[in-house]
Structure formats: structure tokens, C-alpha cells
Amino acid sequence: MAVLNILHYPDPRLNKVAQPVTEFTPALRQLVADMAETMYEAPGIGLAATQVDVHQQIIVIDTSEEKNDLKVFINPRILSSSADRKTYEEGCLSVPGIYDNVERPERVTVQAQDVEGKTFTLEADELLAVCLQHEIDHLQGKVFVQYLSRLKQSRIRHKMLKREQQKVA
Ligand code: QAP
Ligand code: CO
């Protein structure tokens, strides 16, 4: 088990499109375990492989209070989204300390595979629906900041770059 390094916005590697997983190997299991450890250690409620610089369609989520309900989504697809929308204040492990409102469909039906390659379908609402959409965006190279106004994006970009600078200085 290992805690992986998380890429920070505006790292261009966060904009890479993840490829489908084709082989359900012990190495995939290990990566999922490491992603879960990285998410719990942060602590966070969701992590996409893109955020740890692995450009494969893999997501881990745990929105439970007790942090004992790990959900793994390999090759996730949104089959349907509700017309109803809801605004939620989102954050992201790749954009630490930044939170802002994003409007998305309130409910989604997602099809994915588990770590063994078995296909399942899940209807999600509430926080899980927000988190799934946020993480699936990551696999498509999209960070939640990209839903905000250009002015906000520019401010966040500057804040993050300045913070990186201070680390090296
Ligand atoms: C995505 O985000 C998400 O800024 C998962 O300093 C967020 O786990 C989906 C985190 C909100 C739905 C709603 C953020 C940790 C964790 C920070 C996370 C921070 C430390 C974010
Ligand atoms: Co995120």
C-alpha cells in the first residue's frame, strides 16, 4: 500500500483524457488500493486516477460518514441524467483550499465495472451523484474549476501557481 502524489491544478496532466481499462489484473487491484489509501489519507471523498497521473478510467469514492464504504468504478459511463439540477459547493484534492458552487444534474445512472471486471449499474443522488459526475469529469480531463467564470478561473490559477512558487522558494 502506498499514498500516491496528487497533481495540483493547473497541471496540464489534469487535462489528459483517460483510456479504458482492458485488463483486470493484480496490478489494477494494487492501484485501486493505493488510490483508496491516498483518498482516505487526504482526507477526501473521491479520487480519479487522472489526479495521480494514471490516465486510465478508474475512480474511487467513499461518501460515507464512517469512511467504510469504498466504491470503485472502472470504465464508468453516465447512462442517464435527471433534468432536475442542483447546485453543490464542490472542492477537489487537486485544488486544495478552493471551494465553489457548481450546478449539475441532481441524479445520474452510471454503468461501470468493478475491480474484477463485472459490470454493474448504480442510480446515484445527493452527494454520491455530485461526486460521480465530478470524478468522471476528471477522467475526461476536466477540473470543476472549468465550470466557473473565467475571472474566477484566472484567480484560482494565480493563487495555485503562487502557492507552488512558495514551496520551491
Ligand atoms: C470531489 O473532493 C467532490 O480543498 C471530491 O483542502 C467534492 O474529496 C465531490 C479536499 C465535493 C462532491 C463534492 C479538498 C481535501 C477534498 C480540499 C474531495 C482540501 C482537502 C476534496
Ligand atoms: Co477533483
XYZ file of N, CA, C and O and ligand atoms in Angstrom:
698
model
N 0.848 -1.204 0.000
C 0.000 0.000 0.000
C 0.874 1.241 0.000
O 1.940 1.274 0.589
N 0.408 2.256 -0.689
C 1.189 3.495 -0.792
C 0.277 4.693 -1.001
O -0.777 4.577 -1.629
N 0.685 5.822 -0.422
C -0.001 7.091 -0.684
C 0.648 7.699 -1.922
O 1.868 7.860 -1.969
N -0.168 7.985 -2.928
C 0.340 8.484 -4.206
C 0.381 10.015 -4.220
O -0.339 10.674 -3.470
N 1.216 10.562 -5.102
C 1.321 12.016 -5.253
C 0.126 12.529 -6.059
O -0.191 11.987 -7.120
N -0.524 13.565 -5.551
C -1.696 14.148 -6.238
C -1.278 15.385 -7.040
O -0.630 16.283 -6.501
N -1.631 15.394 -8.323
C -1.337 16.548 -9.183
C -2.205 17.727 -8.761
O -3.354 17.557 -8.387
N -1.619 18.929 -8.848
C -2.364 20.137 -8.494
C -2.668 20.999 -9.711
O -1.809 21.193 -10.569
N -3.907 21.498 -9.783
C -4.320 22.471 -10.780
C -3.351 23.659 -10.732
O -2.978 24.054 -9.630
N -2.916 24.235 -11.863
C -3.306 23.931 -13.242
C -2.330 23.008 -13.979
O -1.994 23.258 -15.130
N -1.908 21.934 -13.375
C -1.006 20.989 -14.051
C -1.690 20.469 -15.331
O -2.801 19.932 -15.252
N -1.056 20.628 -16.487
C -1.698 20.208 -17.749
C -2.000 18.711 -17.820
O -2.863 18.298 -18.600
N -1.331 17.907 -16.986
C -1.617 16.468 -16.969
C -3.028 16.175 -16.467
O -3.592 15.114 -16.745
N -3.626 17.156 -15.744
C -5.026 17.005 -15.295
C -6.001 17.118 -16.465
O -7.185 16.823 -16.312
N -5.514 17.543 -17.622
C -6.384 17.702 -18.796
C -6.282 16.534 -19.773
O -6.896 16.551 -20.845
N -5.499 15.513 -19.406
C -5.390 14.340 -20.276
C -6.659 13.484 -20.183
O -7.267 13.385 -19.117
N -7.028 12.876 -21.291
C -8.218 12.010 -21.334
C -7.783 10.586 -20.982
O -6.832 10.052 -21.562
N -8.476 9.975 -20.016
C -8.112 8.631 -19.550
C -8.585 7.561 -20.535
O -9.637 7.697 -21.161
N -7.820 6.510 -20.647
C -8.139 5.393 -21.546
C -8.892 4.298 -20.783
O -8.713 4.145 -19.566
N -9.718 3.517 -21.480
C -10.434 2.425 -20.810
C -9.465 1.368 -20.262
O -8.410 1.128 -20.847
N -9.857 0.758 -19.149
C -9.118 -0.367 -18.589
C -9.553 -1.606 -19.369
O -10.753 -1.832 -19.562
N -8.592 -2.378 -19.850
C -8.933 -3.580 -20.632
C -8.539 -4.859 -19.902
O -9.087 -5.920 -20.177
N -7.569 -4.745 -18.973
C -7.121 -5.942 -18.264
C -7.317 -5.792 -16.767
O -6.835 -4.829 -16.166
N -8.034 -6.747 -16.182
C -8.342 -6.710 -14.755
C -7.339 -7.593 -14.020
O -7.580 -8.760 -13.746
N -6.183 -6.989 -13.739
C -5.010 -7.697 -13.227
C -4.768 -7.390 -11.742
O -5.362 -6.459 -11.188
N -3.850 -8.131 -11.110
C -3.445 -7.788 -9.739
C -2.861 -6.374 -9.653
O -3.016 -5.697 -8.635
N -2.220 -5.900 -10.730
C -1.652 -4.544 -10.734
C -2.777 -3.502 -10.638
O -2.624 -2.468 -9.976
N -3.910 -3.779 -11.268
C -5.071 -2.876 -11.186
C -5.588 -2.835 -9.743
O -5.856 -1.764 -9.197
N -5.702 -4.013 -9.123
C -6.110 -4.119 -7.714
C -5.214 -3.285 -6.806
O -5.686 -2.597 -5.910
N -3.905 -3.388 -7.056
C -2.926 -2.652 -6.258
C -3.113 -1.145 -6.435
O -3.095 -0.384 -5.466
N -3.308 -0.719 -7.693
C -3.511 0.706 -7.967
C -4.772 1.220 -7.270
O -4.750 2.290 -6.649
N -5.850 0.434 -7.325
C -7.104 0.818 -6.667
C -6.886 0.941 -5.152
O -7.346 1.902 -4.522
N -6.150 -0.010 -4.576
C -5.859 0.029 -3.133
C -5.051 1.285 -2.788
O -5.329 1.963 -1.790
N -4.076 1.606 -3.616
C -3.245 2.803 -3.383
C -4.060 4.084 -3.558
O -3.889 5.047 -2.798
N -4.957 4.096 -4.537
C -5.821 5.278 -4.724
C -6.736 5.456 -3.519
O -6.953 6.582 -3.060
N -7.280 4.346 -3.001
C -8.155 4.423 -1.821
C -7.367 4.964 -0.629
O -7.830 5.864 0.074
N -6.164 4.442 -0.433
C -5.327 4.906 0.680
C -5.039 6.405 0.543
O -5.084 7.154 1.521
N -4.742 6.830 -0.674
C -4.439 8.246 -0.957
C -5.656 9.121 -0.645
O -5.526 10.182 -0.032
N -6.843 8.647 -1.045
C -8.083 9.399 -0.793
C -8.368 9.491 0.713
O -8.650 10.574 1.221
N -8.269 8.360 1.420
C -8.568 8.360 2.863
C -7.566 9.203 3.644
O -7.912 9.863 4.613
N -6.317 9.166 3.199
C -5.270 9.881 3.923
C -5.419 11.396 3.779
O -5.026 12.157 4.660
N -6.008 11.849 2.638
C -6.033 13.283 2.309
C -6.639 14.184 3.396
O -5.985 15.177 3.772
N -7.854 13.988 3.956
C -8.855 13.022 3.531
C -9.773 13.625 2.470
O -10.008 14.820 2.464
N -10.275 12.736 1.600
C -11.207 13.164 0.563
C -12.328 12.166 0.421
O -12.313 11.108 1.060
N -13.302 12.495 -0.436
C -14.451 11.602 -0.648
C -14.421 10.965 -2.034
O -15.225 10.081 -2.333
N -13.501 11.432 -2.892
C -13.411 10.861 -4.233
C -12.067 11.167 -4.855
O -11.457 12.203 -4.549
N -11.603 10.239 -5.700
C -10.326 10.434 -6.388
C -10.371 9.707 -7.732
O -10.804 8.553 -7.800
N -9.934 10.397 -8.766
C -9.861 9.793 -10.098
C -8.390 9.513 -10.416
O -7.495 10.256 -9.968
N -8.126 8.451 -11.186
C -6.747 8.051 -11.493
C -5.957 9.192 -12.136
O -4.763 9.354 -11.870
N -6.631 10.002 -12.938
C -6.004 11.180 -13.572
C -5.260 12.032 -12.540
O -4.172 12.547 -12.833
N -5.850 12.171 -11.342
C -5.263 13.030 -10.307
C -3.950 12.489 -9.757
O -3.183 13.229 -9.153
N -3.703 11.188 -9.956
C -2.426 10.610 -9.527
C -1.587 10.265 -10.769
O -0.692 9.419 -10.707
N -1.889 10.943 -11.878
C -1.116 10.844 -13.126
C -1.163 9.459 -13.766
O -0.229 9.035 -14.426
N -2.292 8.769 -13.559
C -2.523 7.486 -14.235
C -3.734 7.716 -15.137
O -4.820 8.034 -14.640
N -3.529 7.617 -16.445
C -4.580 8.058 -17.368
C -5.423 6.892 -17.873
O -5.515 6.599 -19.044
N -6.017 6.225 -16.874
C -6.916 5.100 -17.094
C -8.215 5.394 -16.359
O -8.223 6.093 -15.344
N -9.320 4.822 -16.865
C -10.651 5.147 -16.337
C -10.940 4.414 -15.032
O -11.622 3.384 -15.012
N -10.434 4.981 -13.934
C -10.565 4.386 -12.601
C -10.924 5.489 -11.596
O -10.277 6.538 -11.583
N -11.951 5.201 -10.778
C -12.398 6.156 -9.752
C -12.596 5.415 -8.436
O -13.117 4.293 -8.434
N -12.224 6.052 -7.329
C -12.611 5.546 -6.006
C -13.415 6.642 -5.308
O -13.094 7.825 -5.427
N -14.470 6.221 -4.605
C -15.358 7.159 -3.900
C -15.751 6.537 -2.565
O -16.022 5.338 -2.489
N -15.775 7.362 -1.515
C -16.399 6.949 -0.254
C -17.039 8.180 0.371
O -16.344 9.027 0.927
N -18.359 8.276 0.234
C -19.068 9.447 0.768
C -19.680 9.142 2.143
O -20.410 9.966 2.674
N -19.380 7.952 2.690
C -19.964 7.599 3.994
C -19.294 8.377 5.125
O -18.131 8.749 5.027
N -20.052 8.605 6.203
C -19.533 9.301 7.386
C -18.422 8.482 8.040
O -17.410 9.027 8.470
N -18.639 7.158 8.077
C -17.724 6.267 8.800
C -16.492 5.900 7.983
O -15.592 5.220 8.488
N -16.487 6.323 6.705
C -15.350 6.015 5.824
C -15.114 4.504 5.726
O -13.981 4.021 5.811
N -16.235 3.786 5.580
C -16.147 2.322 5.495
C -16.965 1.778 4.318
O -17.433 0.663 4.334
N -17.164 2.617 3.306
C -17.982 2.192 2.158
C -17.285 2.580 0.849
O -17.732 3.462 0.125
N -16.169 1.908 0.579
C -15.392 2.208 -0.629
C -16.147 1.735 -1.869
O -16.575 0.588 -1.951
N -16.299 2.649 -2.826
C -16.912 2.298 -4.109
C -15.859 2.486 -5.203
O -15.186 3.511 -5.253
N -15.729 1.473 -6.057
C -14.740 1.503 -7.132
C -15.483 1.470 -8.466
O -16.383 0.646 -8.654
N -15.137 2.373 -9.346
C -15.775 2.456 -10.664
C -14.700 2.398 -11.734
O -13.865 3.294 -11.834
N -14.715 1.313 -12.517
C -13.785 1.177 -13.634
C -14.582 1.388 -14.920
O -15.692 0.851 -15.047
N -14.056 2.135 -15.842
C -14.721 2.448 -17.123
C -16.156 2.959 -16.921
O -17.096 2.461 -17.545
N -16.354 3.965 -16.051
C -17.713 4.443 -15.781
C -18.321 5.207 -16.967
O -17.608 5.908 -17.690
N -19.637 5.031 -17.147
C -20.396 5.746 -18.190
C -21.664 6.262 -17.559
O -22.345 5.504 -16.856
N -22.020 7.500 -17.829
C -23.310 8.020 -17.373
C -24.358 7.593 -18.397
O -24.297 7.993 -19.556
N -25.296 6.731 -17.970
C -26.333 6.236 -18.881
C -27.458 7.253 -19.009
O -28.028 7.417 -20.078
N -27.801 7.907 -17.897
C -28.822 8.954 -17.945
C -28.628 9.936 -16.806
O -28.072 9.592 -15.759
N -29.088 11.151 -17.050
C -29.004 12.235 -16.058
C -30.388 12.837 -15.902
O -31.114 12.953 -16.886
N -30.739 13.258 -14.694
C -32.049 13.877 -14.473
C -32.074 15.270 -15.096
O -31.034 15.927 -15.218
N -33.266 15.698 -15.462
C -33.432 17.075 -15.958
C -33.284 18.048 -14.785
O -32.800 19.168 -14.955
N -33.674 17.597 -13.595
C -33.532 18.439 -12.388
C -32.069 18.685 -12.112
O -31.252 17.762 -12.191
N -31.771 19.926 -11.735
C -30.373 20.268 -11.446
C -30.267 20.725 -10.009
O -31.239 21.150 -9.405
N -29.040 20.613 -9.500
C -28.807 21.035 -8.126
C -27.420 21.660 -8.025
O -26.481 21.198 -8.683
N -27.320 22.688 -7.203
C -26.032 23.347 -7.003
C -25.406 22.835 -5.716
O -26.093 22.704 -4.700
N -24.120 22.522 -5.813
C -23.402 21.995 -4.655
C -22.064 22.712 -4.558
O -21.460 23.029 -5.584
N -21.611 22.972 -3.369
C -20.293 23.601 -3.214
C -19.236 22.500 -3.289
O -19.119 21.679 -2.382
N -18.509 22.483 -4.395
C -17.510 21.430 -4.633
C -16.109 21.883 -4.252
O -15.788 23.062 -4.250
N -15.289 20.887 -3.957
C -13.873 21.089 -3.737
C -13.161 20.008 -4.517
O -13.806 19.229 -5.226
N -11.851 19.942 -4.414
C -11.104 18.930 -5.161
C -9.721 18.777 -4.541
O -9.077 19.774 -4.207
N -9.286 17.542 -4.398
C -7.949 17.291 -3.842
C -6.865 17.887 -4.737
O -5.760 18.147 -4.252
N -7.180 18.142 -6.008
C -6.200 18.752 -6.917
C -6.248 20.279 -6.880
O -5.434 20.928 -7.540
N -7.211 20.830 -6.113
C -7.319 22.291 -5.983
C -7.536 22.608 -4.500
O -8.566 23.165 -4.114
N -6.573 22.254 -3.639
C -6.786 22.361 -2.190
C -7.125 23.784 -1.746
O -6.549 24.744 -2.238
N -8.087 23.860 -0.827
C -8.459 25.151 -0.234
C -9.423 25.967 -1.076
O -9.833 27.049 -0.659
N -9.813 25.464 -2.237
C -10.734 26.197 -3.118
C -12.062 25.444 -3.176
O -12.089 24.235 -3.441
N -13.142 26.169 -2.908
C -14.492 25.574 -2.945
C -15.397 26.548 -3.688
O -15.321 27.746 -3.446
N -16.236 26.030 -4.582
C -17.196 26.926 -5.230
C -18.395 26.134 -5.740
O -18.336 24.906 -5.843
N -19.461 26.867 -6.034
C -20.718 26.254 -6.444
C -20.680 25.797 -7.892
O -20.255 26.536 -8.768
N -21.143 24.556 -8.100
C -21.270 24.007 -9.453
C -22.683 23.411 -9.556
O -23.137 22.724 -8.640
N -23.356 23.713 -10.672
C -24.688 23.155 -10.914
C -24.568 21.950 -11.832
O -23.881 22.013 -12.856
N -25.202 20.856 -11.438
C -25.157 19.614 -12.221
C -26.508 18.916 -12.126
O -27.294 19.226 -11.215
N -26.746 17.909 -12.989
C -27.936 17.077 -12.816
C -27.974 16.502 -11.395
O -26.930 16.107 -10.853
N -29.180 16.457 -10.809
C -29.330 16.032 -9.411
C -29.116 14.529 -9.245
O -28.605 14.078 -8.233
N -29.544 13.766 -10.274
C -29.418 12.306 -10.207
C -28.792 11.781 -11.493
O -29.065 12.304 -12.581
N -27.981 10.758 -11.368
C -27.388 10.109 -12.555
C -27.448 8.591 -12.396
O -27.398 8.065 -11.281
N -27.581 7.918 -13.528
C -27.451 6.462 -13.547
C -26.129 6.163 -14.228
O -25.891 6.620 -15.352
N -25.292 5.439 -13.527
C -23.943 5.158 -14.011
C -23.763 3.656 -14.195
O -24.190 2.864 -13.354
N -23.137 3.277 -15.306
C -22.727 1.892 -15.505
C -21.207 1.863 -15.416
O -20.537 2.757 -15.934
N -20.698 0.842 -14.736
C -19.249 0.739 -14.598
C -18.896 -0.726 -14.373
O -19.778 -1.580 -14.307
N -17.598 -0.999 -14.271
C -17.141 -2.339 -13.918
C -16.479 -2.273 -12.549
O -15.959 -1.221 -12.154
N -16.523 -3.398 -11.837
C -15.809 -3.453 -10.560
C -14.383 -3.933 -10.830
O -13.993 -4.138 -11.980
N -13.626 -4.102 -9.756
C -12.195 -4.407 -9.886
C -11.965 -5.788 -10.527
O -10.880 -6.084 -11.022
N -13.036 -6.599 -10.537
C -12.941 -7.913 -11.195
C -13.408 -7.886 -12.645
O -13.330 -8.898 -13.342
N -13.943 -6.735 -13.071
C -14.397 -6.611 -14.450
C -15.886 -6.840 -14.619
O -16.419 -6.775 -15.724
N -16.570 -7.087 -13.501
C -18.013 -7.333 -13.543
C -18.759 -6.008 -13.706
O -18.507 -5.052 -12.968
N -19.682 -5.979 -14.683
C -20.445 -4.752 -14.958
C -21.588 -4.590 -13.962
O -22.256 -5.562 -13.622
N -21.781 -3.345 -13.484
C -22.916 -3.048 -12.606
C -23.488 -1.680 -12.965
O -22.840 -0.884 -13.643
N -24.719 -1.449 -12.531
C -25.381 -0.153 -12.765
C -25.788 0.402 -11.416
O -26.211 -0.348 -10.534
N -25.626 1.715 -11.253
C -25.935 2.362 -9.975
C -26.704 3.650 -10.234
O -26.318 4.440 -11.095
N -27.816 3.808 -9.510
C -28.546 5.084 -9.564
C -28.076 5.896 -8.374
O -28.179 5.451 -7.238
N -27.546 7.092 -8.646
C -26.995 7.903 -7.565
C -27.744 9.217 -7.438
O -28.176 9.799 -8.434
N -27.886 9.664 -6.190
C -28.418 11.006 -5.938
C -27.562 11.639 -4.840
O -26.544 11.078 -4.445
N -27.960 12.808 -4.402
C -27.269 13.510 -3.316
C -25.773 13.637 -3.602
O -25.360 13.802 -4.749
N -24.983 13.529 -2.534
C -23.534 13.747 -2.651
C -22.866 12.746 -3.607
O -21.947 13.109 -4.343
N -23.343 11.495 -3.605
C -22.735 10.483 -4.484
C -22.889 10.869 -5.958
O -21.958 10.678 -6.756
N -24.048 11.445 -6.314
C -24.273 11.868 -7.704
C -23.315 13.005 -8.086
O -22.754 13.012 -9.186
N -23.114 13.933 -7.163
C -22.188 15.054 -7.415
C -20.773 14.507 -7.594
O -20.066 14.840 -8.545
N -20.405 13.635 -6.667
C -19.047 13.096 -6.655
C -18.763 12.277 -7.920
O -17.706 12.445 -8.543
N -19.707 11.440 -8.319
C -19.520 10.637 -9.548
C -19.313 11.534 -10.760
O -18.404 11.301 -11.565
N -20.130 12.557 -10.891
C -20.007 13.456 -12.045
C -18.685 14.215 -12.002
O -18.011 14.378 -13.027
N -18.287 14.656 -10.813
C -17.015 15.365 -10.627
C -15.835 14.465 -11.030
O -14.928 14.895 -11.740
N -15.871 13.210 -10.588
C -14.757 12.285 -10.861
C -14.743 11.837 -12.325
O -13.671 11.686 -12.923
N -15.924 11.625 -12.914
C -15.980 11.246 -14.336
C -15.445 12.397 -15.187
O -14.744 12.173 -16.172
N -15.712 13.627 -14.780
C -15.116 14.791 -15.459
C -13.591 14.690 -15.464
O -12.952 14.957 -16.485
N -13.002 14.325 -14.312
C -11.537 14.193 -14.231
C -11.021 13.235 -15.309
O -10.003 13.509 -15.943
N -11.737 12.118 -15.501
C -11.289 11.120 -16.488
C -11.352 11.690 -17.905
O -10.663 11.210 -18.806
N -12.167 12.716 -18.080
C -12.258 13.380 -19.383
C -11.358 14.610 -19.448
O -11.432 15.397 -20.399
N -10.525 14.785 -18.433
C -9.567 15.892 -18.435
C -10.130 17.206 -17.934
O -9.543 18.262 -18.153
N -11.266 17.126 -17.224
C -11.921 18.350 -16.771
C -11.882 18.506 -15.252
O -12.195 17.572 -14.516
N -11.498 19.686 -14.784
C -11.455 20.014 -13.355
C -12.640 20.944 -13.064
O -12.993 21.769 -13.920
N -13.269 20.835 -11.877
C -14.503 21.602 -11.590
C -14.333 23.106 -11.781
O -15.292 23.810 -12.101
N -13.116 23.572 -11.609
C -12.795 24.997 -11.781
C -13.217 25.485 -13.177
O -13.601 26.650 -13.349
N -13.187 24.574 -14.157
C -13.534 24.933 -15.533
C -15.019 25.274 -15.720
O -15.399 25.781 -16.773
N -15.858 25.016 -14.692
C -17.266 25.417 -14.754
C -17.453 26.849 -14.240
O -18.536 27.413 -14.367
N -16.416 27.397 -13.607
C -16.538 28.731 -13.010
C -16.261 29.811 -14.060
O -15.818 29.508 -15.170
N -16.535 31.052 -13.706
C -16.302 32.166 -14.636
C -14.814 32.254 -14.965
O -13.971 31.775 -14.210
N -14.514 32.866 -16.095
C -13.102 32.996 -16.494
C -12.317 33.796 -15.479
O -11.145 33.525 -15.224
N -12.965 34.785 -14.870
C -12.297 35.603 -13.854
C -11.927 34.732 -12.647
O -10.788 34.779 -12.162
N -12.877 33.910 -12.190
C -12.595 33.024 -11.051
C -11.496 32.022 -11.409
O -10.607 31.759 -10.596
N -11.560 31.476 -12.624
C -10.540 30.505 -13.059
C -9.163 31.136 -13.023
O -8.189 30.529 -12.578
N -9.094 32.354 -13.497
C -7.815 33.056 -13.559
C -7.283 33.342 -12.154
O -6.092 33.171 -11.872
N -8.186 33.734 -11.246
C -7.774 33.988 -9.849
C -7.265 32.717 -9.184
O -6.265 32.724 -8.472
N -7.974 31.604 -9.417
C -7.584 30.324 -8.804
C -6.242 29.873 -9.369
O -5.358 29.442 -8.620
N -6.088 29.997 -10.681
C -4.824 29.633 -11.347
C -3.643 30.397 -10.715
O -2.635 29.805 -10.335
N -3.827 31.716 -10.565
C -2.758 32.543 -9.984
C -2.450 32.150 -8.542
O -1.290 32.032 -8.162
N -3.497 31.923 -7.771
C -3.345 31.546 -6.362
C -2.564 30.230 -6.242
O -1.653 30.106 -5.425
N -2.936 29.263 -7.086
C -2.293 27.946 -7.048
C -0.835 28.040 -7.500
O 0.041 27.426 -6.894
N -0.569 28.806 -8.575
C 0.802 28.930 -9.085
C 1.688 29.636 -8.061
O 2.842 29.252 -7.856
N 1.128 30.638 -7.387
C 1.865 31.388 -6.372
C 2.239 30.455 -5.209
O 3.358 30.473 -4.710
N 1.277 29.611 -4.834
C 1.486 28.649 -3.753
C 2.602 27.653 -4.111
O 3.434 27.339 -3.274
N 2.605 27.166 -5.349
C 3.671 26.248 -5.812
C 5.028 26.944 -5.711
O 6.005 26.360 -5.260
N 5.054 28.201 -6.139
C 6.284 29.017 -6.112
C 6.851 29.102 -4.702
O 8.046 28.932 -4.493
N 5.954 29.343 -3.745
C 6.382 29.488 -2.342
C 6.997 28.208 -1.815
O 7.886 28.246 -0.977
N 6.493 27.060 -2.358
C 7.034 25.769 -1.938
C 8.488 25.606 -2.361
O 9.290 25.067 -1.621
N 8.795 26.076 -3.608
C 10.157 25.911 -4.110
C 11.106 26.923 -3.494
O 12.276 26.623 -3.297
N 10.580 28.121 -3.205
C 11.425 29.215 -2.697
C 12.027 28.889 -1.327
O 11.490 28.077 -0.602
C -14.950 15.746 -5.119
O -13.368 16.119 -3.451
C -16.183 16.359 -4.572
O -9.762 21.670 -0.794
C -14.057 15.085 -4.090
O -8.041 21.281 1.219
C -16.125 17.438 -3.689
O -12.561 14.799 -1.851
C -17.394 15.906 -4.924
C -10.370 18.131 -0.169
C -17.288 18.000 -3.194
C -18.547 16.452 -4.416
C -18.495 17.494 -3.556
C -10.451 19.395 -0.719
C -9.484 17.933 0.865
C -11.163 17.013 -0.670
C -9.683 20.434 -0.243
C -12.633 15.891 -2.330
C -8.785 20.228 0.799
C -8.694 18.967 1.352
C -11.921 17.056 -1.786
Co -11.496 16.513 -8.049
